XYZ file of C-alpha atoms in Angstrom:
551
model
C 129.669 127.751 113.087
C 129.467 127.313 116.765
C 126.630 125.092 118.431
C 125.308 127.966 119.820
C 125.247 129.960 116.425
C 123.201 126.785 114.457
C 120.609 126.469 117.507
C 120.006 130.383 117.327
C 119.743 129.665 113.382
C 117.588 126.806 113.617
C 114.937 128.421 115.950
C 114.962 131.045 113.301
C 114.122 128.682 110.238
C 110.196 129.197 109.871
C 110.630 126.282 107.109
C 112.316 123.688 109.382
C 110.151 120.930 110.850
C 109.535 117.614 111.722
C 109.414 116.205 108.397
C 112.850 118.000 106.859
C 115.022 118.167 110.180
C 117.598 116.088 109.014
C 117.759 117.186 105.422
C 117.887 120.904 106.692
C 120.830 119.934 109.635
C 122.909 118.111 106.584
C 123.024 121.684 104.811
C 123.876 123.455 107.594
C 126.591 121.639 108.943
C 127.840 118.840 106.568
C 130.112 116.042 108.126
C 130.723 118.482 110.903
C 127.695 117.804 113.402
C 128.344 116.900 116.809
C 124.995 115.225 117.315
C 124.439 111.315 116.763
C 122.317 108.763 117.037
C 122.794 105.094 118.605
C 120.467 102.547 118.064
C 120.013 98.859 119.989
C 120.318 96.798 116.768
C 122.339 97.017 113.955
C 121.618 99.199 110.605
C 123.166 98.034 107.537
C 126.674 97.721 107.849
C 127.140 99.288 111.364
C 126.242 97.135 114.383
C 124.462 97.414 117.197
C 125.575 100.182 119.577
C 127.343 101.877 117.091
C 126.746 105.720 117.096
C 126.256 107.113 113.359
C 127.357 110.389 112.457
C 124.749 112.860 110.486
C 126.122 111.817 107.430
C 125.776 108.224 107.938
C 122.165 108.734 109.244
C 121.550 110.365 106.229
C 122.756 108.011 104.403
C 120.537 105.266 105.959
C 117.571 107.282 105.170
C 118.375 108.370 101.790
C 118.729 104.103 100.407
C 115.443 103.855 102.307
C 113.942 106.961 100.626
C 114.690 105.797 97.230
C 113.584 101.955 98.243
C 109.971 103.289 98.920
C 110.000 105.484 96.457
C 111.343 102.799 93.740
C 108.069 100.757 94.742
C 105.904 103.545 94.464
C 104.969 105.355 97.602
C 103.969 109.551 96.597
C 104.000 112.422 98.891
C 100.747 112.333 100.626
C 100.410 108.917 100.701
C 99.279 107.535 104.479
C 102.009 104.797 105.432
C 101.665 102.955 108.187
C 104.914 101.484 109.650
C 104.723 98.202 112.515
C 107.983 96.687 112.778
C 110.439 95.633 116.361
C 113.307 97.833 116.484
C 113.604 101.779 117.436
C 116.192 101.564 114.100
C 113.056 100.586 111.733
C 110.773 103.236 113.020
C 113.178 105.836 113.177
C 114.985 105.292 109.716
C 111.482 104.737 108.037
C 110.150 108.244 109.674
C 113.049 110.401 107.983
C 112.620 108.296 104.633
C 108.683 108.585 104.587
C 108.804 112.151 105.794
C 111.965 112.973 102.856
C 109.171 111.739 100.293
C 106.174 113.519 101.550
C 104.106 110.170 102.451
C 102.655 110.729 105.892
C 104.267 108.082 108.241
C 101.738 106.359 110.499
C 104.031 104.468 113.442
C 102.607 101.873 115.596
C 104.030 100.674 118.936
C 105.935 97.281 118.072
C 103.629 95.937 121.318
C 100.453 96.417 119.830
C 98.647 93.012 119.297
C 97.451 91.339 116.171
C 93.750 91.953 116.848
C 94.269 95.435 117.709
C 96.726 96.349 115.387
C 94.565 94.768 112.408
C 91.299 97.312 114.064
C 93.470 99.982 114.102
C 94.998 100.227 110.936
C 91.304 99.842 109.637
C 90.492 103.134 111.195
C 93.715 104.480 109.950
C 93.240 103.485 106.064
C 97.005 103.623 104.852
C 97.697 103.497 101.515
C 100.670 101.498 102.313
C 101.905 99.392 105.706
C 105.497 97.875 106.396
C 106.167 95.236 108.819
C 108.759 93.149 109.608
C 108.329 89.170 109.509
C 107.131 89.295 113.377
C 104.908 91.777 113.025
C 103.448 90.447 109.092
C 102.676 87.092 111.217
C 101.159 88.723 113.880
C 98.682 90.514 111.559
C 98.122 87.017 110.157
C 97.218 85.905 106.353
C 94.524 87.800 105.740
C 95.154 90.642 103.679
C 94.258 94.276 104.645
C 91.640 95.661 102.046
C 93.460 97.925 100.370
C 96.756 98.167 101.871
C 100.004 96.986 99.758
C 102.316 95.558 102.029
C 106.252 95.588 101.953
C 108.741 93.618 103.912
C 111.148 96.929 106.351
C 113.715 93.920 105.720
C 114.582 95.336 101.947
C 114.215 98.854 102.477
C 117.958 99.322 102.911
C 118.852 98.107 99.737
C 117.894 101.242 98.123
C 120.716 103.199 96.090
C 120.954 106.349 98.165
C 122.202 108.130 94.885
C 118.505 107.273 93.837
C 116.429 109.228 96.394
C 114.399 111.680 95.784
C 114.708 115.631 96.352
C 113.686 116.791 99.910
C 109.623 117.595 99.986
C 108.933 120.698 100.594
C 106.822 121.066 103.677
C 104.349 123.645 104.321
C 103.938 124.309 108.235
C 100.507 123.293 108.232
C 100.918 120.058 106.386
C 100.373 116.670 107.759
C 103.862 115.272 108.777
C 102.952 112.186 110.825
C 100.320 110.341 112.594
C 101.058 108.170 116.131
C 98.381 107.270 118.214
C 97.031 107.428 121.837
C 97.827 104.757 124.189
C 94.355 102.705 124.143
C 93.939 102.786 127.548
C 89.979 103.264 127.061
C 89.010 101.744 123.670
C 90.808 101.175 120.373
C 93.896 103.570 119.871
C 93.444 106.971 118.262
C 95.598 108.277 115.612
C 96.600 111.837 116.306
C 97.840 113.683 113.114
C 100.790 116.125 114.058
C 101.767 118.668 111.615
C 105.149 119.613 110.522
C 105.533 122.603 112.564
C 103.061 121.612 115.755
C 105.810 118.373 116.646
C 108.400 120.610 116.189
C 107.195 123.964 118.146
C 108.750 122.636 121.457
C 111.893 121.935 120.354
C 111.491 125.355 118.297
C 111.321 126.937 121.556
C 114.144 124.642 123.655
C 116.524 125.976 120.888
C 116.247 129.715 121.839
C 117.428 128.710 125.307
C 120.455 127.674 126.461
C 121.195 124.014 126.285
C 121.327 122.678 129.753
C 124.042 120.088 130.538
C 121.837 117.605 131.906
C 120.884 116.325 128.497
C 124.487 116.269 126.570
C 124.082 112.265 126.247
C 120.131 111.059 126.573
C 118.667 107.646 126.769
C 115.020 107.199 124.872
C 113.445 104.562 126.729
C 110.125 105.879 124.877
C 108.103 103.659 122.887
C 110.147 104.784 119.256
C 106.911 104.818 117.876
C 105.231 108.025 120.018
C 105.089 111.534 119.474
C 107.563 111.830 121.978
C 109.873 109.579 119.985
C 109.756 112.172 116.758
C 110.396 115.174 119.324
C 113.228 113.279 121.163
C 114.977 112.308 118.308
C 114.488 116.154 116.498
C 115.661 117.818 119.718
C 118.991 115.827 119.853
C 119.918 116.078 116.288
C 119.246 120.366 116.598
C 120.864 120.089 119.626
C 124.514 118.365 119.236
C 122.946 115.576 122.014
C 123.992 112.092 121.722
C 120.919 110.207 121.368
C 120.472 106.287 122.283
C 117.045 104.819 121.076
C 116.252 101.572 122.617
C 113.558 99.349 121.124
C 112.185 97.357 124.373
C 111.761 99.100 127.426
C 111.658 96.498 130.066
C 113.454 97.919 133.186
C 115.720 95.346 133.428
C 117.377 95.818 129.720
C 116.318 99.885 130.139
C 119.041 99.772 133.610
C 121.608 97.517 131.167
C 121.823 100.327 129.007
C 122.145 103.169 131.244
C 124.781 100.910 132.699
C 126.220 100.125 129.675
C 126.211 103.630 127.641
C 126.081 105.868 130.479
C 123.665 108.886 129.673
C 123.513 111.815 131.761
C 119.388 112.015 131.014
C 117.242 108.950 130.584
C 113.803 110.013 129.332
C 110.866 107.892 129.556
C 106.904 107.190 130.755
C 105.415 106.959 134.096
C 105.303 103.629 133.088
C 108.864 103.217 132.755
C 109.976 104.091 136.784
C 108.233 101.098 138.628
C 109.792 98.909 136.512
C 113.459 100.732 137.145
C 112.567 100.848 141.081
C 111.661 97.148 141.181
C 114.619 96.404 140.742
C 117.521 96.785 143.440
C 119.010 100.395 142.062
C 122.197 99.315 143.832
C 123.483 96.689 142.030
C 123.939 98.949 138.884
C 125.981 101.726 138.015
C 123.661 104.433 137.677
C 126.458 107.328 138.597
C 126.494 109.106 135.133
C 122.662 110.381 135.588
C 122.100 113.509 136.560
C 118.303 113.786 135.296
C 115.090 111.363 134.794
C 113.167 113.166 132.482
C 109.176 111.770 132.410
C 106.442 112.557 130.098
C 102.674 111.312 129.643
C 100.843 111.046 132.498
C 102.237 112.191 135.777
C 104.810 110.074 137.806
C 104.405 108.694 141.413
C 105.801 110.227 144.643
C 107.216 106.493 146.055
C 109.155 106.000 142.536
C 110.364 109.836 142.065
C 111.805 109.089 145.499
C 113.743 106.301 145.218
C 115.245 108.164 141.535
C 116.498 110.673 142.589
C 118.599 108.856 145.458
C 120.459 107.526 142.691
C 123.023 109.363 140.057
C 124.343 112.999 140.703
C 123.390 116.446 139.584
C 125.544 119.790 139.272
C 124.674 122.681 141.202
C 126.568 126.208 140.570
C 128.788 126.952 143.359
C 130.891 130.435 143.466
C 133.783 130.050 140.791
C 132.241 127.506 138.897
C 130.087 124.145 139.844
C 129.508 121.100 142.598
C 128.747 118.318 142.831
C 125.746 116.681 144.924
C 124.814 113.161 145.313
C 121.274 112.653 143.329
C 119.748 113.363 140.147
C 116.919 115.282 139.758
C 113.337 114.310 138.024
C 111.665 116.510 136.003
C 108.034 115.876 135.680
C 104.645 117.090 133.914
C 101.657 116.155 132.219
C 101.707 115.486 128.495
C 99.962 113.077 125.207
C 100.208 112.979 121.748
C 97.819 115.007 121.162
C 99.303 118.157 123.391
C 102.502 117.373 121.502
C 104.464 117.473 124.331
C 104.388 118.045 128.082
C 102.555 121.136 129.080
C 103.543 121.341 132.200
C 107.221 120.852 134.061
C 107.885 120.274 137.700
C 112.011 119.613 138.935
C 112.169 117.281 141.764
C 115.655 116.473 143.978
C 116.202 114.842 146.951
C 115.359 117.830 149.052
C 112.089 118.930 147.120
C 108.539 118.224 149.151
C 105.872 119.306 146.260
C 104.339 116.295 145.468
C 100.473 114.989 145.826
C 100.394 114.700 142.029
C 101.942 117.992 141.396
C 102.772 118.647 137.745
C 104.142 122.201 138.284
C 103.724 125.349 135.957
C 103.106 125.986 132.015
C 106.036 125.921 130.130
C 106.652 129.456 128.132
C 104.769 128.251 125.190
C 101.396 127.387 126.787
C 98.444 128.628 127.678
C 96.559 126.291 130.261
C 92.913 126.622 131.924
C 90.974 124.731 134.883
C 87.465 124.485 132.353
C 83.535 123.641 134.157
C 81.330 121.447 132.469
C 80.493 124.642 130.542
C 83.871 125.476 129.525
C 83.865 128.706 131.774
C 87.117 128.822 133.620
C 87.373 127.606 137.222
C 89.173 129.599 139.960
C 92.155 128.684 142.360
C 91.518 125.592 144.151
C 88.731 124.560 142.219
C 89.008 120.723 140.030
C 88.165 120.864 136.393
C 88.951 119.702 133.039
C 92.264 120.701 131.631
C 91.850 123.228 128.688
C 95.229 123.826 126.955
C 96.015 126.088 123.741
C 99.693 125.896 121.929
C 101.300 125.469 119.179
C 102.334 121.928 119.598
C 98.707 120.929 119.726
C 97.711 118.026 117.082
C 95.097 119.389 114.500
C 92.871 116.699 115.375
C 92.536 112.810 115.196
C 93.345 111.299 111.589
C 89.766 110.063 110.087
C 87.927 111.237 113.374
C 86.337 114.430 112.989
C 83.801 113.470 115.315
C 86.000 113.043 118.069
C 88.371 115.973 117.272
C 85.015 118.884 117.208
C 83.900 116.908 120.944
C 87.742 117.499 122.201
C 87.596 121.089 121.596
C 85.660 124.066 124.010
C 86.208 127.458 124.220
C 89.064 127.595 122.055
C 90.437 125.119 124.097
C 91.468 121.525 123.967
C 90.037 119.086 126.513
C 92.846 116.815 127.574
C 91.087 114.636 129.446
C 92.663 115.202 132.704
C 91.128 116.766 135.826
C 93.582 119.179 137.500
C 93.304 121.889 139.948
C 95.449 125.392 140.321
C 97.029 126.652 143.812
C 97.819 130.011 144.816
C 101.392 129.630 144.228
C 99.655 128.350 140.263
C 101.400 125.543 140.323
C 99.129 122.709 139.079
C 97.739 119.895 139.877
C 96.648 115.966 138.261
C 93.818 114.148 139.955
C 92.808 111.693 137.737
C 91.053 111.060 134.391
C 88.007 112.394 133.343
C 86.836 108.667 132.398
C 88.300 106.957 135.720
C 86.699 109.180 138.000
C 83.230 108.113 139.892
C 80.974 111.011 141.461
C 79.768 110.050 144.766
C 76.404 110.654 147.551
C 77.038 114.848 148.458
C 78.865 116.139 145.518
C 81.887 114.369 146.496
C 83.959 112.534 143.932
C 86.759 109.281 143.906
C 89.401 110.028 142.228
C 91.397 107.095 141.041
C 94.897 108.734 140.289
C 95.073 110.466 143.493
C 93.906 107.458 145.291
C 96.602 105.270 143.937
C 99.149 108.854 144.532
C 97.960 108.180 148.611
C 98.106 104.730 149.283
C 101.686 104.244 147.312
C 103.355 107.608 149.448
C 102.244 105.856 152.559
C 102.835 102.049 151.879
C 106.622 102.035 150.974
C 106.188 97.773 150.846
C 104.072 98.694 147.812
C 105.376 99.020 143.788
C 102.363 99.602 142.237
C 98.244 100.681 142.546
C 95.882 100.139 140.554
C 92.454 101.523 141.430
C 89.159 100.426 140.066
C 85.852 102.215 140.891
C 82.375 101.026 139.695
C 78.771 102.936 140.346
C 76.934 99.976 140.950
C 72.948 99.971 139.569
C 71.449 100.495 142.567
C 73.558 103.830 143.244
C 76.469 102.857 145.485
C 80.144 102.527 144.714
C 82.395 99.542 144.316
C 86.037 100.024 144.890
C 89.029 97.368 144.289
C 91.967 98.424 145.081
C 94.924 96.215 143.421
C 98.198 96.145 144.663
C 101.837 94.858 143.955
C 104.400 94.480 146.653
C 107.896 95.740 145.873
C 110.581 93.289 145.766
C 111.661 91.409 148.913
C 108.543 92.453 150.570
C 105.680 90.326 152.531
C 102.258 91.023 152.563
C 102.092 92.706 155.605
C 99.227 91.532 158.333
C 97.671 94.943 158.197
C 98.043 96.050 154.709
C 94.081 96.306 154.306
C 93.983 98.740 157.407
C 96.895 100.193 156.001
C 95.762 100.975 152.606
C 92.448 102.307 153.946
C 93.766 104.257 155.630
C 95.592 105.970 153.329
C 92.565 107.191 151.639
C 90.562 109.427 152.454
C 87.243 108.096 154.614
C 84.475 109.114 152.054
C 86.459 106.585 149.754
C 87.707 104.248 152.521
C 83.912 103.853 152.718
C 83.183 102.706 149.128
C 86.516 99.561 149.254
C 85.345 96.338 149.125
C 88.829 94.811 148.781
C 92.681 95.187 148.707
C 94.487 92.654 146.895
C 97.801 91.947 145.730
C 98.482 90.521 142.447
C 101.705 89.955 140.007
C 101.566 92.709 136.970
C 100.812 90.178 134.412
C 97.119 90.070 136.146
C 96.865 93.625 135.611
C 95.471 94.112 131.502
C 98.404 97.245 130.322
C 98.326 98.871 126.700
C 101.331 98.912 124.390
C 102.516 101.827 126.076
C 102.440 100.597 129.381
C 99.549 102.207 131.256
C 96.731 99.967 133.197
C 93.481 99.665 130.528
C 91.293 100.403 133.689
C 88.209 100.585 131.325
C 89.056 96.692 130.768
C 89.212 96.209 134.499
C 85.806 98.074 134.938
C 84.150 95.643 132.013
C 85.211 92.451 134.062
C 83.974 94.003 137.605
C 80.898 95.674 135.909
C 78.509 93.110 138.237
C 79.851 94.460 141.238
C 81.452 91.901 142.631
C 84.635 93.709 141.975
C 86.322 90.362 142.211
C 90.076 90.397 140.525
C 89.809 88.101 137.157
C 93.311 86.152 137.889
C 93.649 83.585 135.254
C 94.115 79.684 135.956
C 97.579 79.460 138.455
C 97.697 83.121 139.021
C 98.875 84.612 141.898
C 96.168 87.117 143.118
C 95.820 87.173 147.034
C 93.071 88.663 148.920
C 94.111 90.451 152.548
């Protein structure tokens, strides 16, 4: 059977999802896959680096199917899984999800405090750590919750696992969880078929070149982990899953293993641009592929400078210096970007562009009364598709107030143009209404001042409505590396905004990242930064020795 033949047959399967990929790709195609997986530490006998065939992935999994299994876990069972390496995660997903249990994966950079909160909204029936992540938690024992040690689940007998559970489309096949950015995280159920409708719908097109060899620099316990990792195995990709993604170690491996796609957060492209791009070999890229929030203009810039890309050229294909970038707007609880946007060195459609629907969505610009908004217009994104999450996992409160005219509210304010492509302003929560119907929009402020200070790696933008009616803006700032603090930054940055929000900044000041408060998954925890300014001094809380500077 040809790649193209098992793709074609794949999209076809109404009974393959999330929770049986691998079990269904081992009957299809035996030893004779050309997909893989590569992981950053080593798994049982095979070190680190080593790419394992189907069959030896399915090996892995089956000793850890019959481990948990052997200690009791059931189908339906909520198991929550908080271990260090993409390897754990991954290899405890396909077990859990072989059994039935309903895998609950939490980043590896979620703190004790929050961790221990979180899996007390989650209510597993079971949770596996490793030793780092069982001290973190500390002694006290979850209410509840038997505990296991990932450590032993590969000393299963393979021979000993159970049957493959049969999955109903609708069933509950996982649970991840938002990024925390505003509060405790949210777990977001995913069924077996909404995680795997994307990839459903990649398979009935042609498999672009661009992704033959992909880097995961995602967080390996996200949604976008499970739809990575299912797209690559359906796919005959070869698939590297790295467990930390600092920039540093993220540019090591792309160095190292040479991927023609890395795929990652906005998050993840600061760090990759604070470094110097030069020093590493970065040739074999020919696409940065983001999802989650939107990227920045100053960072897509300085990617897409870097690798190469293939462009059709009569009787056959070039060459051009430069990878492209494909963005969009995405979360766990769309199930996967809604939105794609291709950027290259000669593109210009920026400004927080996020481009159009993909095939398999239907998007809306919603009013306060979920009426739809015309062109030009800013409103809350309404999005219906089959990727959607059924709703939050114990939350039914919070899943009937996401929902409006058939719609789910993502959070995000947008806007449509003529051409429809669309746009991201900022978050519903982060933006601050101002004297005149006017508005500050965070997001789009940080989008301004970064295209027009190139000294600058990062913005963060904090806006407070003070009690006596007026607005309080900080706007924090990190310098890219090997740049001063320019004498004029303040004018500079002000001037990048525009002057009904120039109006409301009190300061501009630069700090080091580690003053800025970040959730597991990277992004800023602006509803933190809004709690220490809330007296309207808007006065950066630097600890003891930090380096915050006021211009």
């Amino acid at each position: 059977m040809t790649l193209r033949q098992l793709r074609a047959q794949l999209a076809a399967d109404q009974e393959l999802g999330v929770g049986n990929v691998l079990s269904t790709l081992v009957a299809h195609t035996g030893d004779d896959a050309e997909s893989g997986l590569t992981f950053d530490s080593a798994v049982d006998d095979h070190p680190a680096w080593y790419r394992m065939t189907l069959a030896e992935l399915d090996r892995a999994v089956a000793a850890r199917a019959a481990w948990f299994h052997a200690l009791g876990v059931q189908p339906r069972d909520p198991v929550a899984v908080y271990v260090t390496t993409a390897a754990d995660q991954v290899l405890a997903f396909f077990a859990l999800t072989r059994i039935g249990a309903i895998p609950a994966l939490v980043n590896a950079n979620m703190d004790g405090t929050t961790a221990r909160a979180y899996l007390g909204k989650v209510q597993p029936r079971w949770l596996f750590t490793d030793a780092a992540h069982g001290e973190r938690l500390g002694t006290e024992p979850l209410a509840g919750v038997l505990h296991g040690d990932i450590a032993d689940a590969a000393g299963g007998d393979p021979r000993q696992a159970p049957p493959q559970y049969r999955f109903h489309p609708t069933d509950a096949a996982v649970i991840t969880h938002s990024s925390g950015t505003t509060g405790l995280p949210k777990p977001v159920l995913a069924t077996h078929a909404s995680l795997f409708a994307a990839t459903r719908h990649r398979l009935s097109l042609p498999r672009p070149r661009t992704i033959d060899r992909m880097l995961s620099a995602l967080p390996a316990n996200h949604a976008a982990m499970v739809i990575a990792v299912t797209l690559a195995l359906c796919s005959g990709i070869e698939l590297l899953m790295l467990s930390d993604q600092d920039g540093r170690k993220v540019l090591d491996a792309v160095q190292r293993w040479k991927p023609s796609c890395v795929f990652g957060f906005a998050a993840t492209w600061p760090q990759l641009v604070a470094q110097d791009l030069g020093r590493y070999d970065l040739d074999s890229v020919q696409m940065w592929w983001n999802t989650g929030d939107a990227a920045h203009e100053a960072h897509i810039r300085k990617l897409v400078t870097v690798g190469h890309r293939v462009v059709p050229e009569r009787g056959g294909v070039g060459r051009l210096d430069g990878a492209t970038f494909m963005d969009g707007l995405g979360s766990s609880e769309m199930g996967h970007s809604m939105f794609f946007i291709t950027h290259t060195p000669e593109t210009d459609r920026y400004n927080r562009c996020i481009g159009k629907p993909h095939a398999f969505a239907e998007v809306a610009v919603l009013d306060d009364l979920g009426l739809p908004l015309p062109t030009g217009r800013i409103g809350e994104l309404g999005v219906k598709s089959p990727t959607l999450s059924p709703g939050y996992w114990n939350d039914s409160l919070t899943t009937c107030r996401t929902r409006r005219s058939g719609y789910f509210l993502t959070g995000d304010l947008v806007y449509r143009d003529e051409a429809g492509y669309y746009y991201h302003v900022d978050r519903v929560v982060d933006t601050v209404h101002l004297e005149g119907g006017r508005h500050l929009h965070t997001a789009q402020c940080e989008e301004q001042v970064l295209a027009r200070c190139p000294e600058l790696l990062d913005c963060t933008v904090i806006a407070v409505a003070r009690p006596d009616g007026t607005v309080a803006t900080d706007i924090l700032v990190s310098l890219a590396a090997g740049s001063r603090t320019p004498d004029d930054l303040d004018a500079r940055v002000r001037g990048a905004l525009d002057d009904h929000v120039a109006a409301t900044v009190c300061n501009v000041t630069v700090v080091d990242d580690e003053d800025i408060p970040h959730g597991p998954t990277g992004k800023v925890r602006k509803a933190i930064l809004r709690e220490r300014y809330k007296d309207g001094t808007l006065r950066p809380a630097v600890p003891a020795g930090g380096k915050a500077e006021t211009v």
